[in-house]
């Protein structure tokens, strides 16, 4: 695998040196791994700055503009300007092939499945590639854009969909709406759910809740608009495999040093990725901003690929500190989801005299929100060793989205 990665890198980088304005000055020829390891990292801030200086598409384009056939953009959930991203027909084919050959295959999706996409199909890439990938697989694809939650629920049931693609939060919202309407979703035809956009499907309590509600097996997929589809969970259910046949993955530790994935043990830090099949708009040693723990220990599913233990732990920027304890939103989510009367929740972090003050706001069903949140606060104290204020808020107070839900807000 390393040999084939290096071959694709060498040929791809030669093409960038000829005609990619963004990368031409940053790169040199690569014929050995030593050459590769001397290339600089790429950051999202550099890409944003390039797009602002060279509107509307920036200069990370290897081919003349008429060769590109699709435009998507990042979701802009962090309140930033979205980053635009172009694909050629060839790179779109790469995306959809990875869905068909790796993601749907790992989840066990078949050509006779009916795949429902509870997604709004706007400019955010979201499940567009999943849609094309399912079509390529030969499944029946059902777009669920421009519908209310109730309409999506009824469409899914009426058309006897067998696979649901959505964010984990939106799957929970569909389950809540079904319960309110007296519909037994677990008795529906849905047998698989595939999630992306948030780490929820790798958070045990969230995954259990989705699987119980739908009577289905739940899978986690990781990917990024600007990078492509990077990983999928497996039957071992303890992490997400990185699709190393299509990317080179490395880890940047907290001191800034870059490491290859070790043969034994684990390594923790920020995931750094290079795609090997999107040469029209490539990323070389891209800092994903995702905090991961990687291992190459053999997996019971037989996959040859390294694994992110427990999926993506969180965004590097989303770490918060409660009296010296470093935490990620996914750790809070795992405890919140054990309380079935809590629906939406949000972590608010304020900086007060250099210290972070944290409050968790929870929408609680029923009259007894105060006692629910005090039980949650006790769980947080025991499991994470952190005293965190938890406050009930009225149902419908917190913002809702069928794109990525932003759980952590800094005020
Ligand atoms: Zn596995």
Coordinates of C-alpha atoms and ligand atoms in Angstrom, one line a residue:
X1 CA 0.0 0.0 0.0
X2 CA 2.8 2.4 0.8
X3 CA 4.4 1.7 -2.6
X4 CA 1.2 2.5 -4.4
X5 CA 0.6 5.6 -2.3
X6 CA 4.0 6.9 -3.2
X7 CA 3.6 6.2 -6.9
X8 CA 0.3 8.2 -7.0
X9 CA 1.8 11.0 -4.9
X10 CA 4.8 11.3 -7.3
X11 CA 2.7 11.5 -10.4
X12 CA 0.0 13.8 -8.8
X13 CA 2.6 16.2 -7.4
X14 CA 4.3 16.5 -10.8
X15 CA 1.0 17.7 -12.3
X16 CA 0.6 20.2 -9.5
X17 CA 4.1 21.6 -10.1
X18 CA 3.2 22.2 -13.7
X19 CA -0.2 23.9 -13.3
X20 CA -1.5 24.4 -9.8
X21 CA -0.9 28.0 -8.8
X22 CA -1.6 27.4 -5.1
X23 CA 0.7 24.4 -4.7
X24 CA 3.4 25.2 -7.3
X25 CA 5.4 27.4 -5.0
X26 CA 4.8 25.2 -1.9
X27 CA 5.9 21.8 -3.2
X28 CA 8.8 20.0 -4.7
X29 CA 9.1 16.7 -6.6
X30 CA 8.3 13.6 -4.5
X31 CA 10.0 10.3 -5.2
X32 CA 10.7 9.0 -1.7
X33 CA 8.8 9.3 1.6
X34 CA 11.6 11.6 2.8
X35 CA 10.7 14.0 0.0
X36 CA 7.1 13.8 1.1
X37 CA 7.8 14.4 4.7
X38 CA 9.6 17.7 3.9
X39 CA 6.5 19.2 2.3
X40 CA 4.8 21.9 4.3
X41 CA 1.4 21.3 5.9
X42 CA -1.7 23.0 4.4
X43 CA -4.2 24.9 6.7
X44 CA -7.8 25.9 6.2
X45 CA -6.7 29.5 7.0
X46 CA -4.4 29.5 3.9
X47 CA -7.2 28.2 1.7
X48 CA -9.6 30.8 3.0
X49 CA -7.0 33.6 2.5
X50 CA -6.3 32.3 -1.1
X51 CA -10.0 32.3 -2.0
X52 CA -10.4 35.8 -0.6
X53 CA -7.4 37.1 -2.5
X54 CA -8.4 35.2 -5.7
X55 CA -12.2 35.2 -5.8
X56 CA -14.4 33.3 -6.4
X57 CA -12.6 29.9 -6.5
X58 CA -9.0 30.6 -5.3
X59 CA -5.9 29.1 -7.0
X60 CA -5.9 25.5 -5.8
X61 CA -7.0 24.4 -9.3
X62 CA -4.8 22.1 -11.4
X63 CA -6.9 22.4 -14.6
X64 CA -8.5 25.2 -16.6
X65 CA -11.9 26.2 -15.0
X66 CA -13.9 24.6 -17.8
X67 CA -12.7 21.1 -16.7
X68 CA -14.7 21.4 -13.4
X69 CA -18.2 20.2 -13.2
X70 CA -19.4 20.5 -9.6
X71 CA -19.3 23.2 -7.0
X72 CA -19.9 22.6 -3.3
X73 CA -18.9 24.5 -0.1
X74 CA -18.2 23.9 3.5
X75 CA -21.1 24.2 5.9
X76 CA -19.8 27.3 7.6
X77 CA -21.1 26.1 11.0
X78 CA -18.2 27.9 12.8
X79 CA -19.6 31.2 11.7
X80 CA -16.9 31.6 9.1
X81 CA -17.3 32.3 5.4
X82 CA -17.8 29.0 3.6
X83 CA -14.9 27.7 1.5
X84 CA -15.9 26.9 -2.1
X85 CA -14.6 23.6 -3.6
X86 CA -14.7 22.5 -7.2
X87 CA -14.7 18.9 -8.5
X88 CA -13.9 17.6 -12.0
X89 CA -15.9 14.7 -13.4
X90 CA -12.9 12.5 -12.5
X91 CA -12.7 13.6 -8.9
X92 CA -16.4 13.2 -8.4
X93 CA -16.1 9.7 -9.8
X94 CA -13.4 9.1 -7.1
X95 CA -15.8 10.3 -4.3
X96 CA -18.7 8.1 -5.5
X97 CA -16.4 5.1 -6.0
X98 CA -15.2 5.4 -2.4
X99 CA -18.8 5.5 -1.2
X100 CA -19.7 2.4 -3.2
X101 CA -16.5 0.4 -2.6
X102 CA -15.8 1.3 1.0
X103 CA -18.5 3.1 2.9
X104 CA -21.6 1.3 1.7
X105 CA -19.7 -2.0 1.5
X106 CA -18.6 -1.8 5.2
X107 CA -22.2 -0.9 6.2
X108 CA -23.6 -3.8 4.2
X109 CA -25.7 -1.7 1.8
X110 CA -27.0 -3.8 -1.2
X111 CA -28.2 -2.9 -4.7
X112 CA -31.8 -3.8 -3.6
X113 CA -31.7 -1.3 -0.7
X114 CA -33.8 1.9 -0.8
X115 CA -31.7 4.7 0.6
X116 CA -33.4 7.8 2.1
X117 CA -31.4 11.0 2.5
X118 CA -32.8 13.2 5.3
X119 CA -30.7 16.1 4.1
X120 CA -31.5 19.5 2.5
X121 CA -29.4 19.2 -0.7
X122 CA -28.1 22.8 -0.6
X123 CA -24.6 23.9 -1.6
X124 CA -23.1 22.1 1.5
X125 CA -21.6 18.8 0.2
X126 CA -23.2 16.8 3.0
X127 CA -24.8 13.7 1.5
X128 CA -24.5 14.7 -2.2
X129 CA -21.6 12.3 -2.7
X130 CA -23.5 9.6 -0.6
X131 CA -26.4 10.0 -3.0
X132 CA -24.3 9.6 -6.1
X133 CA -22.5 6.7 -4.4
X134 CA -25.7 4.8 -3.7
X135 CA -26.9 5.4 -7.3
X136 CA -23.6 3.9 -8.5
X137 CA -24.1 0.9 -6.2
X138 CA -27.4 0.3 -7.9
X139 CA -29.6 1.1 -4.9
X140 CA -32.8 3.2 -5.2
X141 CA -32.0 6.7 -4.0
X142 CA -34.6 8.9 -2.4
X143 CA -33.8 12.6 -1.9
X144 CA -35.4 14.0 1.3
X145 CA -34.7 17.7 0.7
X146 CA -37.3 20.5 1.1
X147 CA -39.4 18.5 3.5
X148 CA -40.5 19.0 7.1
X149 CA -39.4 16.3 9.6
X150 CA -43.0 14.9 9.5
X151 CA -42.9 14.7 5.7
X152 CA -39.6 13.0 5.8
X153 CA -40.8 10.5 8.3
X154 CA -43.9 9.6 6.2
X155 CA -41.9 9.5 2.9
X156 CA -39.4 7.1 4.5
X157 CA -42.1 4.8 5.8
X158 CA -44.4 5.0 2.8
X159 CA -41.6 4.2 0.3
X160 CA -40.3 1.5 2.6
X161 CA -36.8 2.8 2.8
X162 CA -34.3 0.4 4.2
X163 CA -31.3 2.7 4.7
X164 CA -31.3 6.2 6.3
X165 CA -28.5 8.7 5.7
X166 CA -28.5 11.7 8.0
X167 CA -26.6 13.5 10.8
X168 CA -26.9 11.5 14.1
X169 CA -28.8 14.5 15.7
X170 CA -31.3 14.5 12.9
X171 CA -31.9 10.7 13.2
X172 CA -32.8 11.4 16.9
X173 CA -35.1 14.1 15.8
X174 CA -36.9 11.8 13.4
X175 CA -37.2 9.3 16.2
X176 CA -38.7 11.9 18.5
X177 CA -41.2 12.9 15.8
X178 CA -42.2 9.3 15.3
X179 CA -42.7 8.8 19.0
X180 CA -44.9 11.9 19.2
X181 CA -47.0 10.6 16.3
X182 CA -47.3 7.1 17.8
X183 CA -45.3 5.5 15.0
X184 CA -43.1 2.5 15.9
X185 CA -40.0 3.2 13.9
X186 CA -38.3 0.0 15.1
X187 CA -41.0 -1.9 13.2
X188 CA -40.2 0.0 9.9
X189 CA -38.1 -1.4 7.0
X190 CA -35.0 0.7 8.0
X191 CA -32.2 -1.8 8.7
X192 CA -29.1 0.4 8.4
X193 CA -28.4 4.0 9.3
X194 CA -25.3 5.8 8.1
X195 CA -24.3 9.1 9.7
X196 CA -21.8 11.9 9.2
X197 CA -21.2 15.5 10.1
X198 CA -20.9 14.9 13.9
X199 CA -19.1 12.2 15.9
X200 CA -22.5 10.9 17.3
X201 CA -22.6 7.5 15.6
X202 CA -19.3 6.6 17.3
X203 CA -20.6 7.9 20.7
X204 CA -21.9 4.7 22.4
X205 CA -25.0 6.1 24.0
X206 CA -26.0 8.1 20.9
X207 CA -25.5 5.0 18.7
X208 CA -27.5 2.8 21.1
X209 CA -30.4 5.4 21.1
X210 CA -30.5 5.5 17.3
X211 CA -30.3 1.7 17.0
X212 CA -33.0 1.2 19.5
X213 CA -35.3 3.8 18.0
X214 CA -34.9 2.5 14.4
X215 CA -34.3 -1.2 15.1
X216 CA -31.3 -0.8 12.8
X217 CA -27.5 -1.1 12.7
X218 CA -25.8 2.3 12.9
X219 CA -22.6 3.3 11.0
X220 CA -20.3 6.3 11.3
X221 CA -18.7 7.9 8.2
X222 CA -16.1 10.7 8.4
X223 CA -15.2 13.1 5.6
X224 CA -14.8 16.8 4.7
X225 CA -15.9 19.0 1.9
X226 CA -12.4 20.1 1.1
X227 CA -10.8 16.7 1.5
X228 CA -13.3 13.9 0.5
X229 CA -14.6 10.8 2.2
X230 CA -12.0 9.6 4.7
X231 CA -13.4 6.8 6.8
X232 CA -16.2 4.4 7.9
X233 CA -16.9 2.3 11.0
X234 CA -17.0 -1.5 10.9
X235 CA -18.6 -4.4 12.7
X236 CA -16.1 -4.2 15.5
X237 CA -17.9 -1.0 16.5
X238 CA -15.0 0.5 18.4
X239 CA -13.8 3.1 15.8
X240 CA -13.6 4.3 12.2
X241 CA -11.2 2.9 9.7
X242 CA -9.3 5.4 7.6
X243 CA -9.4 4.7 3.8
X244 CA -5.7 4.5 3.3
X245 CA -5.9 3.2 -0.3
X246 CA -7.1 6.8 -1.2
X247 CA -5.3 9.0 1.3
X248 CA -2.1 9.3 3.2
X249 CA -2.8 9.9 6.9
X250 CA -0.4 11.3 9.5
X251 CA -0.8 12.7 13.0
X252 CA 0.4 16.1 14.3
X253 CA 1.1 15.8 18.0
X254 CA 0.5 18.6 20.6
X255 CA 4.1 19.8 20.1
X256 CA 3.6 20.2 16.4
X257 CA 5.7 17.2 15.3
X258 CA 4.3 15.0 12.5
X259 CA 4.2 11.2 12.8
X260 CA 3.3 8.3 10.6
X261 CA 0.8 5.8 12.2
X262 CA 2.9 3.4 14.3
X263 CA 2.8 -0.3 13.8
X264 CA 2.0 -1.0 17.4
X265 CA 0.2 1.0 20.2
X266 CA -1.7 4.2 19.5
X267 CA -0.9 7.8 18.7
X268 CA -3.0 10.9 19.6
X269 CA -3.1 14.3 18.0
X270 CA -4.6 16.1 15.0
X271 CA -5.3 14.1 11.9
X272 CA -3.3 15.3 8.8
X273 CA -4.4 13.9 5.4
X274 CA -3.4 14.0 1.8
X275 CA -5.9 12.8 -0.9
X276 CA -4.7 10.6 -3.7
X277 CA -7.6 10.9 -6.2
X278 CA -8.7 14.5 -6.3
X279 CA -5.9 16.0 -8.3
X280 CA -8.0 18.8 -9.8
X281 CA -8.4 20.3 -6.3
X282 CA -6.0 18.4 -4.1
X283 CA -4.9 18.8 -0.5
X284 CA -1.4 17.9 0.5
X285 CA -0.7 17.3 4.3
X286 CA -3.9 19.1 5.3
X287 CA -4.5 19.8 8.9
X288 CA -8.1 18.5 9.4
X289 CA -8.6 20.1 12.8
X290 CA -9.9 16.7 14.1
X291 CA -8.6 15.2 17.3
X292 CA -8.0 11.5 16.9
X293 CA -6.3 8.5 18.5
X294 CA -5.0 6.1 15.8
X295 CA -4.0 2.5 15.9
X296 CA -2.7 -0.1 13.4
X297 CA -3.5 -3.0 15.7
X298 CA -5.4 -5.7 13.7
X299 CA -9.2 -5.3 13.7
X300 CA -11.6 -8.3 14.1
X301 CA -13.3 -7.1 10.9
X302 CA -10.2 -8.0 8.9
X303 CA -9.7 -4.4 7.4
X304 CA -6.1 -3.7 6.5
X305 CA -6.6 0.0 7.3
X306 CA -5.6 1.9 10.5
X307 CA -8.5 2.9 12.8
X308 CA -9.5 6.0 14.7
X309 CA -10.2 4.6 18.1
X310 CA -13.8 5.7 19.1
X311 CA -14.1 7.8 15.9
X312 CA -13.2 11.5 15.8
X313 CA -13.0 12.7 19.4
X314 CA -13.8 16.2 18.5
X315 CA -12.6 19.3 16.7
X316 CA -9.2 20.4 18.1
X317 CA -10.8 23.9 18.6
X318 CA -13.7 22.4 20.6
X319 CA -11.7 21.2 23.6
X320 CA -12.7 23.0 26.8
X321 CA -11.3 22.9 30.3
X322 CA -13.2 22.6 33.5
X323 CA -10.8 23.2 36.5
X324 CA -7.9 21.5 34.8
X325 CA -9.9 18.7 33.1
X326 CA -9.7 18.8 29.3
X327 CA -12.9 17.7 27.7
X328 CA -14.5 17.3 24.2
X329 CA -18.2 17.7 23.4
X330 CA -18.5 14.0 22.4
X331 CA -17.7 13.0 26.0
X332 CA -20.6 15.1 27.3
X333 CA -22.8 13.8 24.5
X334 CA -22.2 10.2 25.6
X335 CA -23.6 11.0 29.1
X336 CA -26.4 13.3 27.9
X337 CA -27.8 10.5 25.6
X338 CA -28.2 8.1 28.5
X339 CA -31.0 10.4 29.7
X340 CA -33.8 9.7 27.3
X341 CA -35.9 12.7 28.4
X342 CA -33.2 15.1 27.1
X343 CA -33.5 16.0 23.5
X344 CA -31.4 18.9 22.1
X345 CA -28.5 20.1 24.2
X346 CA -25.8 22.7 24.0
X347 CA -22.5 23.4 25.8
X348 CA -21.9 27.1 26.4
X349 CA -18.3 28.1 27.3
X350 CA -17.6 31.6 28.6
X351 CA -14.1 32.9 29.4
X352 CA -14.1 34.6 32.8
X353 CA -10.8 36.1 34.0
X354 CA -8.8 33.5 31.9
X355 CA -10.9 30.6 33.3
X356 CA -13.5 28.7 31.2
X357 CA -17.0 28.6 32.7
X358 CA -19.2 25.9 31.3
X359 CA -23.0 25.5 31.3
X360 CA -24.9 22.7 29.6
X361 CA -28.3 23.7 28.4
X362 CA -30.8 20.8 28.0
X363 CA -34.2 20.6 26.5
X364 CA -36.1 18.2 28.8
X365 CA -39.4 16.3 28.1
X366 CA -41.8 16.3 31.0
X367 CA -42.1 18.6 34.1
X368 CA -39.1 17.4 36.0
X369 CA -36.3 19.1 34.0
X370 CA -34.5 20.2 37.2
X371 CA -34.1 16.6 38.5
X372 CA -33.1 15.3 35.1
X373 CA -30.3 17.9 34.8
X374 CA -29.1 17.3 38.4
X375 CA -28.8 13.6 37.6
X376 CA -26.8 14.5 34.5
X377 CA -24.5 16.8 36.5
X378 CA -23.9 13.9 38.9
X379 CA -23.0 11.6 35.9
X380 CA -20.6 14.2 34.6
X381 CA -18.9 14.5 38.0
X382 CA -18.5 10.8 38.4
X383 CA -17.5 9.9 34.8
X384 CA -15.4 12.9 33.8
X385 CA -14.4 14.3 37.2
X386 CA -15.8 17.7 36.3
X387 CA -18.4 19.8 38.1
X388 CA -20.4 21.4 35.3
X389 CA -23.5 23.5 35.7
X390 CA -26.5 21.9 33.8
X391 CA -29.7 23.9 33.2
X392 CA -33.0 22.9 31.7
X393 CA -34.5 25.1 29.0
X394 CA -37.9 25.0 27.3
X395 CA -38.3 22.6 24.3
X396 CA -37.7 24.4 21.0
X397 CA -35.3 27.0 22.5
X398 CA -32.1 25.6 21.0
X399 CA -31.4 26.0 17.3
X400 CA -32.1 23.0 15.0
X401 CA -30.5 21.9 11.8
X402 CA -30.4 18.9 9.4
X403 CA -26.8 19.9 8.7
X404 CA -24.1 19.6 11.4
X405 CA -25.4 20.6 14.9
X406 CA -23.0 22.8 16.7
X407 CA -22.9 21.6 20.3
X408 CA -20.3 23.9 21.7
X409 CA -20.8 27.7 21.7
X410 CA -18.2 30.1 23.0
X411 CA -19.7 33.3 24.3
Ligands
LIG1 ZN1 -12.7 -3.0 11.7

